[in-house]
Amino acid sequence: MNRREWLSTIGAMVPALAAAPRAAREPAAQTPGVLELKDFQPRSMLTVPATRVPRAKFPVIDFHTHLGFSAKGVAGVPHGEERRFAAPASELLPVMDRVNLQTMVNLTGGVGKGLQESIARFQTAHPGRFITFTEPRYAELTQPKFSQQQADEIERAGALGARGVKVLKTLGLYLREQVTSGPLVKIDDRRFDPMWEACAAQAMPVAIHISDPEAFFLPIDRFNERFEELNAHPDWSFHGKDFPTTKELFEARNRVFARHPKTTFVALHVGNKAEDLGYVAECLDKFPNMHVEIGARIGELGRQPRASRRFFDRYQDRILFGTDAVPYGKQTPQQIFGEELYAIYFRFLETEDEYFDYAPAPVPPQGRWQIYGLGLPDPILRKVYAGNATRVLRL
Ligand SMILES: [Zn+2]
């Protein structure tokens, strides 16, 4: 095509373009009109370092995993001794070896025969690789001698090989006076005092989950930053009904910490207040028997990397590594046990990478944001990965 022909072509096109409606002139835009939030999966256009960390720099103890669950639960309260296991040890060990995971702490080891089975399957069969915690027998709360029986039960569990006690959010949010009905039982109910003391006497730390993310106590509406998560799991909402406020829950928990100074408490999920590290710091300063664990909260820590970095510097002796990993836990992508999950945690702790996913999922499952790595120095990494847990668990 010569210049004249080209000019005449353009000349012929101009009036046609001017007359065409706007959409016809922009065929590449493919404006879909309305895009539903669930279908929105934006890809970041940032060009920044992306470090693969498939293996932790130092051996790791994962203080927060679930390898089994109570087979029967009623209204959030486990019943009976029967357990369901998520995966056999033989499936977990190769992954553990590849990612440098020395030990998994199975917090939900259960009670009685179920506890014995948990211990036999993992801890006894593979010494040093698995540790088992026991749980309270809440279903027996209405029995007149519950208090002392529960304390004795802790002692028995310790003799069987349980290394600690797990307290689920059942306490404070599900457990009621008649177990599944009546008013909610307070976290600092005096009936549990002998149990907390037995934990101290047996040198068994308490892994305690109290309350839940702040957003779970707010209406599930367009202002809720975890709307999609709550919309997918409406039963996770503690808004309304007779649920206490998070403030009431934390205050009751703190009274337990204060009343049992010899008992070691590990407040799971950064004390379930990772949105407010100032408050967690205040509690850590007030209660020397309190530690925190980071499971399922790197989404919170990683979106405030500067505050988090200062928090890790200051409380480096009291932060434990944990993931809340569940083998095949497809319901919660941020917790699916596997190499992908650990690589994200290691990347968050070890690198200064910017703006990356906190969970192996196409859409961030706990809120639509990305995280930033902390780039912790080796001495802090060693403590968080295993040193602090080794001390707490008296290994
Ligand atoms: Zn958990």
Coordinates of C-alpha atoms and ligand atoms in Angstrom, one line a residue:
M1 CA 0.0 0.0 0.0
N2 CA 1.5 3.4 -1.0
R3 CA 1.1 6.6 1.0
R4 CA -1.8 7.9 -1.0
E5 CA -3.8 4.7 -0.8
W6 CA -3.1 4.5 3.0
L7 CA -4.3 8.1 3.5
S8 CA -7.5 7.5 1.5
T9 CA -8.1 4.3 3.6
I10 CA -7.8 6.4 6.8
G11 CA -10.0 9.1 5.3
A12 CA -12.6 6.5 4.6
M13 CA -12.4 5.1 8.1
V14 CA -12.7 8.4 10.0
P15 CA -16.4 9.1 9.4
A16 CA -17.3 5.5 10.1
L17 CA -15.4 5.6 13.5
A18 CA -17.0 8.9 14.4
A19 CA -20.4 7.5 13.8
A20 CA -19.9 4.2 15.6
P21 CA -21.1 4.0 19.2
R22 CA -18.4 4.0 21.8
A23 CA -18.5 0.3 22.6
A24 CA -18.0 -0.7 19.0
R25 CA -14.7 1.4 18.9
E26 CA -13.3 -0.5 21.8
P27 CA -13.7 -4.2 21.0
A28 CA -10.8 -5.3 23.3
A29 CA -12.4 -3.9 26.5
Q30 CA -15.0 -6.6 26.8
T31 CA -16.8 -4.7 29.5
P32 CA -18.8 -7.4 31.4
G33 CA -21.1 -4.8 33.0
V34 CA -21.3 -6.2 36.5
L35 CA -18.6 -8.5 37.8
E36 CA -19.6 -10.5 40.9
L37 CA -17.1 -10.2 43.7
K38 CA -16.7 -14.0 43.9
D39 CA -15.5 -14.0 40.2
F40 CA -12.9 -11.2 40.7
Q41 CA -9.4 -12.7 40.7
P42 CA -7.0 -9.8 39.9
R43 CA -3.4 -10.6 39.1
S44 CA -0.9 -8.3 40.5
M45 CA 1.1 -6.4 37.9
L46 CA 3.9 -5.6 40.4
T47 CA 7.4 -6.7 39.3
V48 CA 9.0 -7.5 42.7
P49 CA 11.2 -10.4 44.0
A50 CA 9.2 -13.6 44.5
T51 CA 11.3 -16.0 46.6
R52 CA 10.4 -19.7 46.8
V53 CA 11.1 -21.0 50.3
P54 CA 10.2 -24.7 50.1
R55 CA 12.3 -25.6 53.1
A56 CA 12.7 -23.7 56.4
K57 CA 16.1 -22.3 57.2
F58 CA 16.1 -24.1 60.6
P59 CA 14.2 -27.1 62.0
V60 CA 10.6 -26.3 62.8
I61 CA 8.1 -27.3 65.5
D62 CA 4.5 -26.7 64.3
F63 CA 2.8 -26.0 67.6
H64 CA -0.7 -25.9 66.1
T65 CA -2.0 -28.8 64.0
H66 CA -5.1 -31.0 64.0
L67 CA -4.6 -34.6 63.0
G68 CA -7.8 -35.9 64.5
F69 CA -11.2 -34.7 65.7
S70 CA -13.9 -35.8 68.0
A71 CA -16.2 -38.1 66.0
K72 CA -19.2 -36.7 67.7
G73 CA -20.0 -33.0 68.5
V74 CA -23.2 -31.4 69.5
A75 CA -23.7 -27.6 69.1
G76 CA -19.9 -27.0 69.1
V77 CA -19.2 -29.3 72.1
P78 CA -17.2 -32.5 71.6
H79 CA -19.0 -35.6 73.0
G80 CA -17.4 -39.0 73.8
E81 CA -14.0 -40.6 73.2
E82 CA -14.3 -41.8 69.6
R83 CA -12.0 -40.0 67.1
R84 CA -11.7 -39.5 63.4
F85 CA -8.2 -39.1 62.1
A86 CA -7.4 -36.9 59.1
A87 CA -4.4 -38.8 57.8
P88 CA -1.9 -41.5 58.8
A89 CA 1.6 -40.5 59.9
S90 CA 3.0 -42.2 56.9
E91 CA 1.4 -39.6 54.7
L92 CA 2.7 -36.7 56.8
L93 CA 6.3 -37.7 57.4
P94 CA 7.6 -37.3 53.8
V95 CA 6.1 -33.8 53.7
M96 CA 7.6 -33.0 57.1
D97 CA 11.0 -34.2 56.0
R98 CA 10.9 -32.1 52.8
V99 CA 9.9 -28.8 54.5
N100 CA 12.2 -29.3 57.5
L101 CA 9.3 -29.8 59.9
Q102 CA 10.8 -31.7 62.8
T103 CA 7.7 -32.0 65.0
M104 CA 4.0 -31.6 64.7
V105 CA 1.9 -30.9 67.8
N106 CA -1.5 -32.5 67.4
L107 CA -3.6 -30.3 69.7
T108 CA -6.9 -32.2 69.3
G109 CA -5.7 -35.5 70.7
G110 CA -9.0 -36.0 72.5
V111 CA -9.7 -37.9 75.8
G112 CA -9.8 -41.4 77.2
K113 CA -9.5 -44.2 74.6
G114 CA -9.4 -41.6 71.8
L115 CA -6.4 -39.9 73.4
Q116 CA -4.7 -43.3 73.8
E117 CA -5.2 -43.9 70.1
S118 CA -3.9 -40.5 69.1
I119 CA -0.8 -41.0 71.1
A120 CA -0.2 -44.6 69.8
R121 CA -0.7 -43.7 66.1
F122 CA 1.6 -40.7 66.1
Q123 CA 3.7 -40.0 69.2
T124 CA 4.6 -43.5 70.2
A125 CA 5.0 -44.8 66.6
H126 CA 7.2 -41.9 65.6
P127 CA 9.1 -40.5 68.7
G128 CA 10.1 -36.9 68.4
R129 CA 8.0 -36.3 65.3
F130 CA 4.6 -35.9 66.9
I131 CA 3.4 -34.5 70.2
T132 CA -0.2 -35.0 71.5
F133 CA -2.4 -32.7 73.6
T134 CA -5.5 -33.7 75.5
E135 CA -8.8 -31.8 75.8
P136 CA -11.3 -31.1 78.6
R137 CA -14.4 -33.3 78.9
Y138 CA -16.9 -30.5 78.6
A139 CA -19.8 -32.9 78.1
E140 CA -19.5 -34.0 81.7
L141 CA -19.8 -30.4 83.0
T142 CA -23.2 -31.1 84.7
Q143 CA -21.7 -33.9 86.9
P144 CA -21.5 -32.8 90.5
K145 CA -17.8 -33.7 90.9
F146 CA -16.8 -32.3 87.4
S147 CA -14.2 -29.9 88.8
Q148 CA -12.0 -32.4 90.6
Q149 CA -12.7 -35.2 88.0
Q150 CA -11.4 -32.8 85.3
A151 CA -8.3 -32.1 87.2
D152 CA -7.7 -35.8 87.8
E153 CA -8.3 -36.4 84.1
I154 CA -5.5 -34.0 83.2
E155 CA -3.1 -36.0 85.5
R156 CA -4.2 -39.3 83.9
A157 CA -3.7 -37.8 80.4
G158 CA -0.3 -36.6 81.4
A159 CA 0.6 -40.2 82.6
L160 CA -0.6 -41.6 79.3
G161 CA 1.8 -39.2 77.4
A162 CA -0.2 -36.1 76.6
R163 CA 2.1 -33.1 76.7
G164 CA -0.4 -30.3 77.0
V165 CA -4.1 -29.3 77.0
K166 CA -6.0 -27.7 74.2
V167 CA -8.9 -25.4 74.9
L168 CA -11.1 -24.8 71.9
K169 CA -13.2 -21.7 71.4
T170 CA -16.0 -24.0 72.7
L171 CA -15.2 -22.3 76.0
G172 CA -16.8 -18.9 75.9
L173 CA -18.8 -19.4 72.7
Y174 CA -20.5 -22.8 72.7
L175 CA -20.3 -24.5 76.1
R176 CA -23.5 -23.9 78.1
E177 CA -24.7 -24.6 81.6
Q178 CA -26.6 -27.8 80.5
V179 CA -23.7 -28.4 78.0
T180 CA -25.6 -27.5 74.8
S181 CA -28.4 -25.4 76.3
G182 CA -28.8 -22.7 79.0
P183 CA -26.6 -19.7 79.5
L184 CA -23.0 -19.7 78.1
V185 CA -20.4 -20.7 80.6
K186 CA -17.8 -18.0 81.3
I187 CA -14.2 -18.6 80.5
D188 CA -13.1 -17.8 84.0
D189 CA -15.8 -20.0 85.6
R190 CA -14.4 -21.3 88.9
R191 CA -15.2 -24.9 88.1
F192 CA -12.2 -24.9 85.8
D193 CA -9.7 -23.6 88.4
P194 CA -8.6 -27.1 89.5
M195 CA -8.0 -28.0 85.8
W196 CA -5.8 -25.0 85.2
E197 CA -3.8 -25.8 88.4
A198 CA -3.4 -29.4 87.4
C199 CA -1.9 -28.2 84.1
A200 CA 0.7 -26.3 86.1
A201 CA 1.4 -29.3 88.4
Q202 CA 1.8 -31.6 85.4
A203 CA 3.9 -29.0 83.6
M204 CA 1.4 -29.2 80.7
P205 CA 1.1 -26.0 78.7
V206 CA -2.4 -24.9 77.7
A207 CA -3.0 -24.0 74.1
I208 CA -6.0 -21.7 74.4
H209 CA -8.3 -20.5 71.6
I210 CA -10.5 -17.7 72.9
S211 CA -12.8 -15.6 70.9
D212 CA -12.3 -15.3 67.1
P213 CA -11.5 -12.5 64.6
E214 CA -13.1 -9.2 65.3
A215 CA -15.0 -9.3 62.0
F216 CA -16.9 -12.5 63.1
F217 CA -18.6 -10.4 65.8
L218 CA -19.9 -7.8 63.3
P219 CA -22.9 -8.0 61.0
I220 CA -22.2 -9.9 57.7
D221 CA -22.7 -6.9 55.5
R222 CA -20.8 -4.8 52.9
F223 CA -18.7 -3.2 55.6
N224 CA -17.4 -6.5 56.9
E225 CA -13.8 -7.0 55.8
R226 CA -14.3 -10.8 55.9
F227 CA -17.6 -10.8 54.1
E228 CA -16.9 -13.6 51.7
E229 CA -15.5 -15.9 54.4
L230 CA -18.5 -15.3 56.6
N231 CA -20.9 -15.6 53.7
A232 CA -19.4 -19.0 52.9
H233 CA -19.5 -20.1 56.6
P234 CA -22.4 -18.2 58.3
D235 CA -22.0 -20.5 61.3
W236 CA -18.7 -18.8 62.1
S237 CA -20.5 -15.6 62.9
F238 CA -20.9 -14.7 66.5
H239 CA -22.8 -11.5 65.9
G240 CA -26.0 -11.0 67.9
K241 CA -27.8 -13.7 69.9
D242 CA -26.4 -14.1 73.4
F243 CA -22.7 -14.0 72.4
P244 CA -20.4 -11.9 74.6
T245 CA -18.4 -9.1 73.1
T246 CA -14.7 -9.9 72.2
K247 CA -13.8 -7.5 75.0
E248 CA -15.7 -9.5 77.6
L249 CA -14.1 -12.8 76.3
F250 CA -10.6 -11.4 76.5
E251 CA -11.1 -9.9 79.9
A252 CA -12.4 -13.3 81.2
R253 CA -9.4 -15.0 79.6
N254 CA -7.1 -12.5 81.2
R255 CA -8.6 -13.2 84.7
V256 CA -7.7 -16.8 84.1
F257 CA -4.1 -15.9 83.2
A258 CA -3.8 -13.7 86.3
R259 CA -5.4 -16.3 88.7
H260 CA -3.1 -19.1 87.5
P261 CA 0.4 -17.6 87.2
K262 CA 2.2 -21.0 87.4
T263 CA 0.2 -22.3 84.4
T264 CA 1.8 -21.7 81.0
F265 CA -0.7 -20.5 78.4
V266 CA -0.1 -20.3 74.7
A267 CA -2.8 -18.0 73.2
L268 CA -3.4 -19.4 69.8
H269 CA -3.9 -17.2 66.6
V270 CA -1.8 -14.4 68.2
G271 CA -4.2 -14.4 71.1
N272 CA -7.0 -14.0 68.5
K273 CA -6.4 -10.3 68.4
A274 CA -3.8 -10.0 65.6
E275 CA -5.8 -7.1 64.3
D276 CA -4.6 -5.1 67.4
L277 CA -1.0 -6.0 68.2
G278 CA -1.0 -3.1 70.7
Y279 CA -3.5 -5.0 72.8
V280 CA -1.7 -8.3 72.5
A281 CA 1.5 -6.6 73.6
E282 CA -0.3 -5.1 76.6
C283 CA -1.4 -8.6 77.6
L284 CA 2.0 -10.1 77.1
D285 CA 3.5 -7.3 79.3
K286 CA 0.9 -8.0 82.0
F287 CA 1.0 -11.8 82.0
P288 CA 4.5 -13.4 82.0
N289 CA 2.8 -16.8 81.8
M290 CA 1.3 -15.9 78.4
H291 CA 2.8 -16.8 75.0
V292 CA 1.3 -16.5 71.5
E293 CA 1.2 -18.7 68.4
I294 CA 0.7 -17.4 64.8
G295 CA -1.4 -20.1 63.2
A296 CA -3.9 -18.9 60.5
R297 CA -3.0 -15.3 61.2
I298 CA -0.2 -14.5 58.8
G299 CA -2.9 -12.7 56.8
E300 CA -3.3 -10.3 59.7
L301 CA 0.4 -10.1 60.6
G302 CA 1.5 -9.7 57.0
R303 CA -0.7 -6.8 56.2
Q304 CA 0.9 -4.7 59.0
P305 CA 4.5 -5.8 58.4
R306 CA 6.2 -2.9 60.2
A307 CA 4.1 -3.3 63.4
S308 CA 4.6 -7.1 63.1
R309 CA 8.3 -6.8 62.8
R310 CA 8.5 -4.7 65.9
F311 CA 6.2 -7.2 67.7
F312 CA 8.6 -10.1 66.8
D313 CA 11.6 -8.1 67.9
R314 CA 10.1 -7.3 71.2
Y315 CA 8.4 -10.6 72.0
Q316 CA 10.9 -12.9 70.2
D317 CA 11.0 -15.3 73.3
R318 CA 7.2 -15.7 73.4
I319 CA 6.1 -16.3 69.9
L320 CA 5.6 -19.9 68.7
F321 CA 5.4 -21.1 65.1
G322 CA 2.1 -22.7 64.2
T323 CA -0.2 -23.1 61.2
D324 CA -3.4 -24.7 62.4
A325 CA -2.8 -27.2 59.6
V326 CA -5.4 -29.9 58.9
P327 CA -4.6 -32.7 56.4
Y328 CA -7.1 -32.4 53.6
G329 CA -8.7 -29.4 55.3
K330 CA -10.3 -28.1 52.1
Q331 CA -12.9 -26.1 53.9
T332 CA -10.1 -23.7 55.0
P333 CA -7.5 -23.2 52.3
Q334 CA -5.3 -21.2 54.7
Q335 CA -4.9 -24.4 56.8
I336 CA -4.5 -27.3 54.3
F337 CA -1.5 -29.3 55.5
G338 CA 1.1 -29.5 52.7
E339 CA 4.3 -28.1 51.1
E340 CA 2.4 -25.1 49.6
L341 CA 1.2 -24.0 53.0
Y342 CA 4.6 -24.2 54.7
A343 CA 6.3 -22.4 51.8
I344 CA 4.1 -19.4 52.4
Y345 CA 4.8 -19.3 56.2
F346 CA 8.5 -19.6 55.6
R347 CA 8.4 -16.9 52.9
F348 CA 6.5 -14.6 55.3
L349 CA 9.0 -15.1 58.1
E350 CA 12.2 -15.4 56.2
T351 CA 12.0 -13.0 53.2
E352 CA 11.2 -9.3 52.6
D353 CA 9.1 -10.2 49.6
E354 CA 6.2 -7.8 49.0
Y355 CA 2.6 -8.3 48.2
F356 CA 1.9 -12.0 48.0
D357 CA -0.8 -14.5 48.9
Y358 CA -1.1 -15.6 52.5
A359 CA -2.9 -18.8 51.5
P360 CA -2.7 -21.4 48.7
A361 CA -6.1 -20.3 47.2
P362 CA -7.2 -18.4 44.0
V363 CA -8.9 -15.8 46.2
P364 CA -7.5 -14.7 49.6
P365 CA -9.9 -16.7 51.9
Q366 CA -9.7 -14.5 55.0
G367 CA -10.1 -11.1 53.4
R368 CA -9.0 -9.6 50.1
W369 CA -5.6 -8.3 50.8
Q370 CA -2.0 -9.4 50.3
I371 CA 0.9 -9.7 52.7
Y372 CA 4.5 -8.6 53.1
G373 CA 7.4 -10.6 54.4
L374 CA 9.1 -9.8 57.8
G375 CA 12.7 -10.9 56.9
L376 CA 13.4 -12.0 60.5
P377 CA 17.1 -12.3 61.4
D378 CA 18.4 -15.8 62.2
P379 CA 18.4 -15.6 66.0
I380 CA 14.7 -14.7 66.0
L381 CA 13.9 -17.3 63.4
R382 CA 15.5 -20.0 65.5
K383 CA 13.4 -19.0 68.5
V384 CA 10.1 -18.7 66.7
Y385 CA 10.6 -21.9 64.6
A386 CA 11.5 -24.2 67.5
G387 CA 13.4 -22.6 70.4
N388 CA 10.4 -21.2 72.2
A389 CA 8.2 -24.3 71.7
T390 CA 11.1 -26.5 73.0
R391 CA 11.1 -24.5 76.2
V392 CA 7.3 -24.4 76.6
L393 CA 6.9 -28.1 75.9
R394 CA 10.0 -29.0 78.0
L395 CA 11.5 -31.1 75.3
Ligands
ZN1 ZN -6.8 -24.9 65.5

